């Protein structure tokens, strides 16, 4: 008889023999220890450690329907995920909360639309107990995929996708009050005597961008120009393009509120290129208060949101939802924004 | 009788009924269609599409032992993974190769040593067909975890961990010739008339750092100082600390070769702070040729390695190893380095 590596991997039976208990007892200990005396649990755990037994998760999943893993799905390509500090910071909060609950973080990102089928198979395949999804766009198939897979989900950002009602239930989400945040930014510029205030919006198929645009419009006085809006894509390059467009349309604008710090850094570069002094000629306010806001010349006045804490809350909500967290009934969370004043406005 | 969402999910039986075939036939089609006539396969696939059936991957894994997913394990905390462009670029290459083979990329990173148990359970749990591992340190438990889980692995970087031999087999890996790359860098500095050449090494529990240090020592002439070495950690802050230490020990050094571009950016900042002109007073050479090398003032002379292509090769090797790629027998790959000359040296 030939031996392969598989043959020498310790089995449930080997653990049972070593601990002097039944196969079923070992199985119960592996799956949480319900109805097994502490002394017996201890003996089984010792046998598991001695033999280096690793329970087969696929088999275990069929029994417990719990994998101990959670997917984080970011509806953006790898290049965005790794260049936008928003995602890193959100992931930091998520990662800490999941680690504290001994739950494995499994990161998936969406390179292009062809990936959705494969991501759906993975999410529906019993590899994870739930998913955190963020940066969704209004026509995103992910909520439908999660519903089809019957997978508990918590969203980052207020949902606002097409056909939302047809998916049933009240989606759980964590968001900041983007509309109130935008009002703070515009109020600050008005208080500083600015009147021709432009807005660089985020992609308007995302609710955060829509809500910030609404807040900007809420706060503008009736006699101020209301058409100084250009759409960006939350990247520095998008901010540059939008700022160039706005300067062409309105050379005498005296302030700009960008819907993200990264777009504001692009706007700053474009203003410099067109010999506008910041804040003397044009005041600039960003949104997010991430690290880049402190690196720019001049540093950015911006609307602060605690992105890491929002990540932590998303993870905590999901753990509660899948029964791995506290007993508080989960509900959407909306955090208040805060204006941070630096030199740019 | 109560209906839950689970009850209305289409089952294998429902698909079989709709297609007018047996349960076993549906199962064969789901798992690759072996021994099923094309016309019947077509009928089953239509029924699957009509009903929106998602095969249960956990059950399927027990049958086919194939999940269609591959783990990428980076032995660094999230803060490193998301701030070092090396990882983003390696992931880009991996992501493209896996997508082309319709294989799901599942990213895991290691926040601290307590995570290893959980990562081991996930890797051993039948959720992935193989793993790509990079940034391993010499005492890293990951190779042992992969061996215990009997999981095919391809490593990024020449293996050099403790107890490597005991794991058996020849590990598959992709690497650049780090020793030759370091020699190119030092040769260039010598050719420019520099003599007191310092080295900022990477963490010496990683083979890439050890090999670059060896190449640096290979190339130094016998009459040049050989003790101008300080250890960094592949981050800008580590480069700053090492450069400060080197300037204290050897104020008259006239060149520095840093084992990564990120450490070189830190060195540049420290040199500026100490009023050393680059390259006039101190010439600087980096390693990697990633984006930051072109952003610095002055831009960095550096050793180029095609990190994205190395990622692609790792993924391709693994796909071959797990039988999802071409039939070429997989073997380690070592790519040649190249010197890119810019203003810093």
XYZ file of C-alpha atoms in Angstrom:
690
model
C 0.000 0.000 0.000
C 1.248 3.470 -0.906
C 1.159 6.377 1.502
C 0.308 9.858 0.254
C 0.331 13.060 2.290
C -3.451 12.745 2.538
C -3.206 9.393 4.244
C -1.150 10.731 7.100
C -3.333 13.766 7.831
C -4.921 13.172 11.229
C -8.597 12.323 11.026
C -11.522 12.857 13.344
C -11.247 9.128 14.173
C -7.616 9.496 15.200
C -8.520 12.356 17.509
C -11.388 10.315 18.978
C -9.072 7.356 19.611
C -6.399 9.514 21.215
C -8.906 11.266 23.491
C -10.760 8.061 24.287
C -14.130 9.465 23.223
C -16.591 8.872 20.380
C -16.332 10.434 16.928
C -19.546 12.373 17.641
C -18.054 13.902 20.776
C -15.013 15.154 18.852
C -17.351 16.613 16.239
C -19.356 18.436 18.923
C -16.182 19.908 20.444
C -14.903 21.043 17.047
C -18.240 22.746 16.421
C -18.445 24.668 19.658
C -18.533 22.137 22.463
C -22.277 22.250 23.141
C -23.367 19.508 25.590
C -19.845 18.256 26.216
C -18.412 18.358 29.748
C -15.521 20.812 30.220
C -13.083 18.062 31.229
C -13.902 16.041 28.099
C -13.656 19.157 25.912
C -10.223 19.779 27.388
C -9.117 16.189 26.614
C -10.341 16.455 23.007
C -8.643 19.820 22.505
C -5.383 18.339 23.801
C -5.658 15.448 21.352
C -6.386 17.911 18.515
C -3.305 19.953 19.434
C -1.070 16.884 19.792
C -2.092 15.428 16.432
C -2.256 18.775 14.611
C -5.789 17.960 13.455
C -7.411 20.542 11.129
C -11.204 20.096 10.824
C -12.365 19.970 7.221
C -14.269 23.214 6.874
C -16.261 22.134 3.823
C -17.643 19.184 5.750
C -18.064 21.310 8.864
C -19.978 23.951 6.896
C -22.551 21.332 5.921
C -23.155 20.610 9.592
C -22.918 23.972 11.332
C -23.665 26.246 8.371
C -20.951 28.540 9.771
C -17.554 29.122 8.164
C -16.035 31.687 10.525
C -15.255 33.907 7.535
C -16.784 37.120 6.205
C -16.331 38.577 2.713
C -15.604 42.235 2.126
C -16.663 43.103 -1.411
C -15.494 46.433 -2.823
C -17.282 47.302 -6.045
C -14.174 48.893 -7.519
C -11.151 47.607 -9.449
C -7.903 46.805 -7.656
C -6.295 50.050 -8.894
C -8.941 52.151 -7.066
C -8.950 49.946 -3.964
C -5.204 50.293 -3.531
C -4.838 53.982 -4.405
C -7.720 55.473 -2.419
C -6.937 55.674 1.319
C -10.676 55.596 2.050
C -10.756 51.854 1.403
C -7.611 51.138 3.437
C -9.043 52.987 6.401
C -12.489 51.383 6.159
C -10.752 47.984 5.951
C -8.663 48.789 9.022
C -11.819 49.246 11.100
C -13.428 46.132 9.634
C -10.289 44.079 10.129
C -9.979 44.998 13.802
C -13.601 44.186 14.589
C -13.499 40.849 12.743
C -10.193 39.855 14.359
C -11.635 40.558 17.791
C -14.450 38.106 16.941
C -11.940 35.555 15.545
C -13.564 35.866 12.122
C -11.517 35.662 8.922
C -11.644 38.663 6.563
C -11.747 37.619 2.919
C -11.308 40.523 0.511
C -12.868 40.470 -2.966
C -12.782 43.351 -5.410
C -14.511 43.758 -8.742
C -12.126 44.211 -11.661
C -14.881 44.374 -14.268
C -18.481 43.387 -14.822
C -17.529 39.906 -16.001
C -16.362 39.157 -12.457
C -19.876 39.284 -11.010
C -20.786 35.740 -12.003
C -17.732 34.339 -10.295
C -18.193 36.521 -7.207
C -21.810 35.350 -7.019
C -20.686 31.717 -7.136
C -18.176 32.342 -4.348
C -20.664 34.240 -2.157
C -23.361 31.636 -2.760
C -20.960 28.750 -2.287
C -20.942 28.467 1.478
C -17.441 29.895 1.946
C -18.507 32.884 4.062
C -21.186 33.623 6.657
C -21.945 37.121 5.432
C -20.633 40.045 3.426
C -19.776 43.699 3.815
C -20.218 45.597 0.560
C -19.150 49.085 -0.243
C -18.749 51.635 -3.007
C -21.884 50.331 -4.738
C -23.250 52.073 -7.814
C -26.944 52.456 -8.558
C -27.038 49.707 -11.184
C -24.874 47.357 -9.132
C -25.821 43.649 -9.343
C -24.232 42.882 -5.933
C -27.373 43.362 -3.783
C -29.236 40.973 -6.093
C -26.377 38.488 -5.952
C -26.356 38.620 -2.140
C -30.143 38.140 -2.049
C -29.914 35.157 -4.418
C -27.213 33.647 -2.212
C -29.386 34.317 0.862
C -26.336 35.933 2.474
C -26.554 38.472 5.322
C -25.107 41.785 4.146
C -24.249 45.146 5.649
C -23.670 48.002 3.206
C -21.232 50.863 3.496
C -23.214 53.918 2.458
C -26.952 54.490 2.175
C -28.401 52.075 -0.392
C -29.951 53.624 -3.450
C -29.758 51.066 -6.192
C -32.332 50.320 -8.830
C -34.939 47.727 -7.897
C -34.014 48.052 -4.212
C -37.586 47.475 -3.052
C -37.893 44.210 -4.944
C -35.111 42.694 -2.836
C -37.274 42.961 0.268
C -36.329 43.784 3.841
C -34.633 46.881 5.169
C -31.008 46.789 4.145
C -28.544 47.293 6.991
C -26.014 50.027 6.353
C -23.583 52.429 7.984
C -23.244 55.927 6.596
C -22.389 59.469 7.560
C -24.934 62.270 7.071
C -23.454 63.387 3.760
C -26.077 66.050 3.134
C -25.417 67.719 6.502
C -21.662 67.468 5.869
C -21.932 69.274 2.541
C -24.027 72.006 4.170
C -21.258 72.553 6.758
C -18.698 72.974 3.976
C -20.735 75.489 1.974
C -21.781 77.401 5.121
C -18.099 77.833 6.000
C -17.309 79.247 2.538
C -20.286 81.648 2.687
C -19.193 82.797 6.166
C -15.761 83.592 4.712
C -17.431 85.916 2.190
C -17.309 83.597 -0.845
C -20.215 83.818 -3.243
C -19.324 82.068 -6.520
C -18.936 78.610 -5.013
C -18.426 75.686 -7.408
C -18.920 71.999 -6.585
C -16.943 69.010 -7.828
C -19.419 66.169 -7.359
C -18.617 62.479 -7.027
C -20.039 59.952 -9.508
C -23.791 60.616 -9.378
C -24.651 56.907 -9.467
C -23.473 56.716 -5.840
C -25.662 57.963 -2.989
C -22.775 59.662 -1.151
C -22.190 61.871 -4.215
C -25.907 62.590 -4.646
C -26.350 63.494 -0.959
C -23.324 65.829 -0.958
C -24.624 67.588 -4.078
C -28.024 68.005 -2.380
C -26.410 69.506 0.727
C -24.426 71.933 -1.461
C -27.629 73.060 -3.217
C -29.537 73.326 0.104
C -27.094 75.858 1.458
C -26.483 78.106 -1.594
C -28.300 81.478 -1.281
C -30.913 82.186 -3.948
C -28.812 84.911 -5.578
C -25.654 82.745 -5.873
C -24.902 80.896 -9.130
C -26.384 77.369 -8.928
C -24.942 75.816 -12.082
C -21.249 75.621 -11.111
C -21.259 71.835 -10.768
C -18.946 69.343 -12.540
C -18.981 65.598 -11.966
C -15.775 63.811 -10.937
C -15.094 60.196 -10.038
C -13.552 60.456 -6.533
C -9.978 60.294 -7.972
C -7.323 63.061 -8.166
C -7.394 62.905 -11.978
C -11.179 63.325 -11.927
C -10.763 66.367 -9.675
C -8.271 67.894 -12.135
C -10.623 67.403 -15.076
C -13.633 68.830 -13.226
C -11.652 71.854 -11.991
C -10.391 72.596 -15.518
C -13.950 72.450 -16.807
C -15.228 74.741 -14.024
C -12.469 77.320 -14.613
C -13.355 77.415 -18.303
C -17.063 77.859 -17.552
C -16.602 80.295 -14.638
C -13.132 81.908 -14.562
C -14.167 84.148 -11.658
C -15.299 81.468 -9.225
C -13.966 82.217 -5.740
C -14.432 78.855 -4.006
C -14.796 75.168 -4.717
C -16.232 72.403 -2.553
C -15.013 68.974 -3.701
C -16.949 65.863 -2.634
C -13.719 64.071 -1.638
C -10.211 64.980 -0.477
C -8.645 63.111 -3.401
C -10.646 65.189 -5.922
C -9.672 68.314 -3.922
C -5.957 67.454 -4.339
C -6.539 67.322 -8.108
C -8.402 70.651 -7.954
C -5.487 72.234 -6.039
C -3.040 71.121 -8.748
C -5.231 72.560 -11.505
C -5.705 75.874 -9.641
C -1.922 76.150 -9.203
C -1.440 75.470 -12.916
C -3.844 78.334 -13.704
C -2.065 80.690 -11.275
C -4.919 80.876 -8.782
C -3.731 81.351 -5.185
C -5.398 79.161 -2.566
C -7.188 80.381 -0.486
C -6.702 84.057 -1.545
C -8.205 83.719 -5.045
C -10.064 80.440 -4.649
C -10.882 78.744 -1.319
C -11.021 74.938 -1.411
C -12.899 72.522 0.875
C -12.690 68.728 0.602
C -14.565 65.805 2.157
C -13.360 62.787 4.194
C -10.434 64.182 6.214
C -8.083 61.388 5.194
C -4.279 61.642 5.275
C -3.876 63.423 1.889
C -5.793 66.412 3.340
C -2.802 67.149 5.591
C -0.152 66.639 2.884
C -1.361 69.222 0.375
C -0.089 72.803 0.009
C -1.970 74.410 1.596
C -3.491 71.728 3.880
C -7.183 71.135 3.216
C -10.171 72.381 5.113
C -12.448 69.368 4.889
C -15.458 67.541 6.301
C -14.361 64.838 8.702
C -15.958 61.414 8.815
C -14.520 58.640 10.948
C -14.023 56.096 8.173
C -12.238 53.543 10.335
C -15.001 53.683 12.936
C -17.618 53.278 10.194
C -15.793 50.120 9.076
C -15.782 48.849 12.628
C -19.521 49.501 12.939
C -20.258 47.697 9.652
C -18.406 44.612 10.883
C -20.105 44.752 14.275
C -23.557 45.018 12.667
C -22.823 42.022 10.444
C -21.474 39.903 13.310
C -24.675 40.623 15.230
C -26.758 39.780 12.182
C -25.069 36.393 11.699
C -25.240 35.594 15.389
C -21.533 35.918 16.079
C -21.742 39.226 17.941
C -23.828 40.836 20.666
C -27.576 40.431 21.078
C -28.565 44.028 20.262
C -30.972 44.047 17.320
C -29.011 45.482 14.390
C -30.187 48.751 12.796
C -28.699 51.179 10.265
C -26.203 53.674 11.706
C -25.726 57.241 10.495
C -22.859 59.228 12.002
C -22.670 63.053 12.181
C -20.029 64.881 10.100
C -17.673 67.573 11.449
C -15.856 70.453 9.744
C -12.049 70.526 10.128
C -10.612 73.955 9.300
C -7.108 74.179 7.805
C -5.453 76.713 5.467
C -7.186 76.035 2.130
C -10.425 77.819 3.160
C -46.066 24.873 7.240
C -43.923 27.977 7.268
C -41.875 29.043 4.269
C -38.457 30.535 4.817
C -36.217 32.051 2.184
C -34.221 28.824 2.209
C -37.245 26.782 1.190
C -37.746 28.707 -2.025
C -34.141 28.508 -3.206
C -34.120 26.261 -6.275
C -32.681 22.831 -5.569
C -30.821 20.265 -7.664
C -34.080 18.307 -7.748
C -36.000 21.254 -9.177
C -33.402 21.631 -11.922
C -33.590 17.886 -12.662
C -37.392 18.035 -12.879
C -37.354 21.073 -15.161
C -34.749 19.537 -17.504
C -36.377 16.098 -17.402
C -33.184 14.335 -16.319
C -31.956 12.591 -13.193
C -30.437 14.339 -10.186
C -27.117 12.618 -10.945
C -27.066 14.067 -14.463
C -27.578 17.594 -13.146
C -24.772 17.016 -10.657
C -22.453 15.827 -13.454
C -23.220 18.915 -15.556
C -22.647 21.263 -12.614
C -19.311 19.590 -12.007
C -17.975 19.827 -15.548
C -20.306 17.808 -17.748
C -18.145 14.681 -18.044
C -20.025 11.812 -19.755
C -23.108 13.892 -20.472
C -24.237 14.409 -24.074
C -23.952 18.014 -25.335
C -27.693 18.317 -25.984
C -28.513 17.169 -22.451
C -25.902 19.490 -20.976
C -27.508 22.350 -22.883
C -30.959 21.444 -21.501
C -29.651 21.298 -17.929
C -27.836 24.631 -18.303
C -31.043 26.221 -19.575
C -32.976 24.894 -16.571
C -30.244 26.220 -14.241
C -30.452 29.654 -15.857
C -34.267 29.717 -15.790
C -34.472 28.748 -12.121
C -31.489 30.817 -11.014
C -29.983 27.729 -9.371
C -26.698 28.301 -7.479
C -24.847 25.049 -6.758
C -23.877 24.743 -3.099
C -20.121 25.093 -3.249
C -19.514 23.441 0.095
C -21.314 20.314 -1.091
C -19.697 20.581 -4.507
C -16.239 20.871 -2.963
C -16.746 17.509 -1.276
C -17.392 15.957 -4.692
C -15.016 17.739 -7.076
C -12.432 18.950 -4.570
C -12.277 22.170 -6.636
C -13.608 25.554 -5.477
C -12.587 27.841 -8.346
C -10.935 30.188 -5.852
C -7.324 30.913 -4.934
C -6.076 32.662 -1.783
C -3.442 35.359 -1.851
C -1.818 35.557 1.558
C 0.363 38.565 2.298
C 2.370 38.091 5.471
C 2.070 41.756 6.403
C -0.527 43.845 8.255
C -3.179 45.787 6.346
C -1.321 49.100 6.901
C 1.730 47.766 4.978
C -0.352 46.044 2.296
C -2.221 49.243 1.487
C 0.668 51.703 1.703
C 3.333 49.819 -0.250
C 2.721 49.959 -4.025
C 4.726 46.730 -4.414
C 1.750 44.720 -3.154
C -0.798 46.577 -5.295
C 1.276 45.927 -8.395
C 1.925 42.256 -7.603
C -1.826 41.860 -6.987
C -2.609 43.516 -10.309
C -0.644 40.829 -12.171
C -2.145 38.044 -10.074
C -5.657 39.407 -10.501
C -5.393 39.562 -14.281
C -4.081 36.018 -14.612
C -6.710 34.578 -12.258
C -9.543 36.476 -13.960
C -8.444 35.111 -17.320
C -8.785 31.607 -15.850
C -12.173 32.503 -14.271
C -10.698 31.898 -10.822
C -11.723 33.987 -7.816
C -9.000 35.913 -5.973
C -9.472 35.866 -2.218
C -7.129 38.211 -0.353
C -5.996 37.475 3.194
C -3.475 39.530 5.114
C -1.865 38.873 8.462
C -2.573 41.563 11.054
C -0.659 39.811 13.822
C 0.623 36.407 14.846
C -2.667 35.476 16.493
C -4.250 35.455 13.021
C -2.297 32.389 11.902
C -4.595 29.863 13.545
C -7.628 31.329 11.814
C -5.848 31.633 8.464
C -4.780 28.010 8.791
C -8.383 26.945 9.395
C -9.534 28.902 6.338
C -6.766 27.542 4.091
C -7.324 24.012 5.342
C -11.077 24.320 5.153
C -11.642 23.545 1.496
C -12.505 27.114 0.487
C -9.638 27.520 -1.978
C -7.741 25.315 -4.428
C -4.337 26.807 -3.721
C -2.513 29.813 -2.357
C -0.029 32.462 -3.395
C 2.047 33.673 -0.486
C 4.369 36.591 -0.347
C 6.490 38.757 1.910
C 7.315 35.757 4.094
C 9.788 36.111 6.954
C 12.267 33.422 7.935
C 10.293 32.243 10.968
C 6.959 32.407 9.159
C 4.481 29.620 10.044
C 2.651 29.951 6.688
C 4.637 27.276 4.775
C 3.949 24.812 7.583
C 0.271 25.783 7.600
C 0.035 25.231 3.836
C 1.768 21.856 4.149
C -0.591 20.794 6.957
C -3.551 21.823 4.797
C -2.047 19.921 1.849
C -2.573 23.024 -0.249
C -0.620 23.797 -3.451
C 1.382 26.982 -2.949
C 3.520 29.287 -5.064
C 5.743 31.715 -3.172
C 6.682 35.251 -4.133
C 10.393 35.452 -3.439
C 13.019 32.755 -2.909
C 12.057 30.658 0.117
C 14.499 30.735 2.984
C 12.547 29.947 6.078
C 13.621 27.878 9.034
C 12.903 24.175 8.745
C 12.296 24.495 4.993
C 13.750 21.049 4.280
C 11.404 19.327 6.687
C 8.401 20.423 4.635
C 9.568 18.261 1.714
C 9.415 18.895 -1.999
C 10.881 21.771 -3.959
C 8.818 24.881 -3.255
C 7.592 26.711 -6.345
C 8.450 30.386 -6.389
C 8.904 33.432 -8.599
C 11.704 35.867 -7.830
C 14.034 38.347 -9.424
C 17.804 37.877 -9.192
C 18.176 40.249 -6.232
C 21.901 39.657 -5.826
C 22.607 40.574 -9.468
C 20.327 43.622 -9.146
C 22.241 44.919 -6.141
C 25.540 44.441 -7.994
C 24.199 46.590 -10.882
C 23.321 49.370 -8.428
C 26.706 49.409 -6.688
C 28.598 49.091 -9.999
C 26.793 52.208 -11.258
C 27.782 54.195 -8.142
C 31.413 53.054 -8.432
C 31.438 53.998 -12.137
C 30.274 57.497 -11.126
C 33.342 57.802 -8.891
C 31.638 57.144 -5.554
C 33.666 55.266 -2.973
C 32.023 55.578 0.455
C 28.842 53.749 -0.487
C 26.373 52.949 2.294
C 23.565 50.386 2.134
C 20.102 50.559 3.663
C 19.137 46.901 3.876
C 15.633 45.479 4.087
C 14.592 43.336 7.050
C 17.238 40.593 7.147
C 14.704 37.869 7.908
C 13.552 38.140 4.265
C 15.571 36.561 1.451
C 15.178 39.566 -0.878
C 16.910 41.754 1.729
C 19.633 39.167 2.368
C 20.313 38.711 -1.373
C 20.521 42.471 -2.013
C 22.955 42.876 0.879
C 25.077 40.046 -0.569
C 25.135 41.688 -3.997
C 26.181 44.997 -2.413
C 29.063 43.281 -0.593
C 30.068 41.314 -3.737
C 30.646 44.486 -5.686
C 32.415 46.712 -3.112
C 36.174 47.027 -3.804
C 38.449 45.694 -1.083
C 39.627 49.194 -0.113
C 36.100 50.640 0.258
C 34.452 50.772 3.696
C 32.395 47.595 4.199
C 30.575 48.440 7.415
C 28.228 51.196 6.194
C 25.099 49.055 6.470
C 21.921 49.873 8.422
C 18.821 47.688 8.479
C 15.443 49.173 7.480
C 12.030 47.601 7.109
C 11.053 48.431 3.489
C 9.031 51.508 4.616
C 9.818 55.241 4.137
C 10.058 55.706 7.929
C 12.540 52.821 8.116
C 14.600 54.483 5.380
C 14.652 57.749 7.340
C 15.822 56.039 10.523
C 18.532 54.052 8.729
C 19.787 57.140 6.850
C 19.977 59.145 10.085
C 21.995 56.359 11.691
C 24.340 56.128 8.682
C 24.960 59.897 8.608
C 25.835 59.814 12.307
C 28.253 56.917 11.810
C 29.721 58.138 8.504
C 29.081 61.857 7.861
C 31.254 61.779 4.737
C 29.479 58.966 2.868
C 29.037 59.917 -0.794
C 26.403 57.403 -1.922
C 23.659 55.191 -0.578
C 22.023 52.150 -2.123
C 18.620 51.452 -0.551
C 17.084 47.989 -0.928
C 13.699 49.499 -1.885
C 12.356 52.678 -3.480
C 10.202 53.403 -0.425
C 13.246 53.310 1.866
C 15.080 55.508 -0.678
C 12.318 58.148 -0.448
C 12.859 58.200 3.322
C 16.620 58.484 2.795
C 16.104 61.437 0.417
C 14.051 63.271 3.035
C 16.694 62.706 5.705
C 19.511 63.845 3.381
C 17.565 67.021 2.578
C 17.048 67.651 6.308
C 20.834 67.369 6.810
C 21.554 69.712 3.872
C 23.098 67.081 1.642
C 22.508 67.750 -2.066
C 21.416 64.733 -4.163
C 23.244 63.604 -6.243
C 26.062 66.161 -5.850
C 26.952 65.334 -2.230
C 25.281 61.953 -1.918
C 24.090 59.824 -4.829
C 21.044 57.627 -4.114
C 19.942 54.394 -5.808
C 16.743 52.529 -4.940
C 15.278 49.129 -5.820
C 11.946 48.129 -7.439
C 11.255 50.966 -9.907
C 7.734 51.529 -8.659
C 5.791 54.768 -9.100
C 7.287 56.628 -6.089
C 10.706 56.461 -7.846
C 9.430 58.958 -10.424
C 7.731 61.296 -7.916
C 10.762 62.123 -5.751
C 12.994 65.182 -6.092
C 15.228 64.257 -7.768
C 13.699 61.175 -9.440
C 15.358 57.934 -8.362
C 17.915 55.861 -10.190
C 16.751 52.369 -9.277
C 16.836 48.676 -10.110
C 13.790 47.704 -12.121
C 11.871 44.494 -11.536
C 8.615 43.796 -13.311
C 6.494 43.256 -10.218
C 3.195 42.971 -12.076
C 4.642 40.345 -14.413
C 6.024 38.432 -11.432
C 2.528 38.385 -9.965
C 1.153 37.114 -13.259
C 3.769 34.351 -13.333
C 2.990 33.301 -9.760
C -0.689 32.928 -10.618
C 0.086 31.057 -13.828
C 2.394 28.631 -12.003
C -0.271 27.949 -9.392
C -3.019 27.434 -11.980
C -0.783 24.883 -13.708
C -0.025 23.207 -10.382
C -3.721 22.796 -9.507
C -4.610 21.639 -12.975
C -6.498 24.737 -14.048
C -3.850 26.089 -16.399
C -1.559 24.821 -19.142
C 0.177 21.442 -19.127
C 3.759 22.721 -18.862
C 5.397 21.253 -15.760
C 5.729 24.130 -13.308
C 9.198 25.205 -12.166
C 10.571 28.170 -10.201
C 11.069 31.354 -12.232
C 13.840 33.910 -11.660
C 13.727 37.098 -13.719
C 16.731 39.326 -14.534
C 16.922 42.830 -13.029
C 17.673 46.029 -14.976
C 19.147 49.387 -13.928
C 17.024 52.479 -14.645
C 19.091 55.677 -14.513
C 17.423 58.916 -13.393
C 18.761 62.034 -11.638
C 19.454 60.794 -8.116
C 22.668 58.946 -9.130
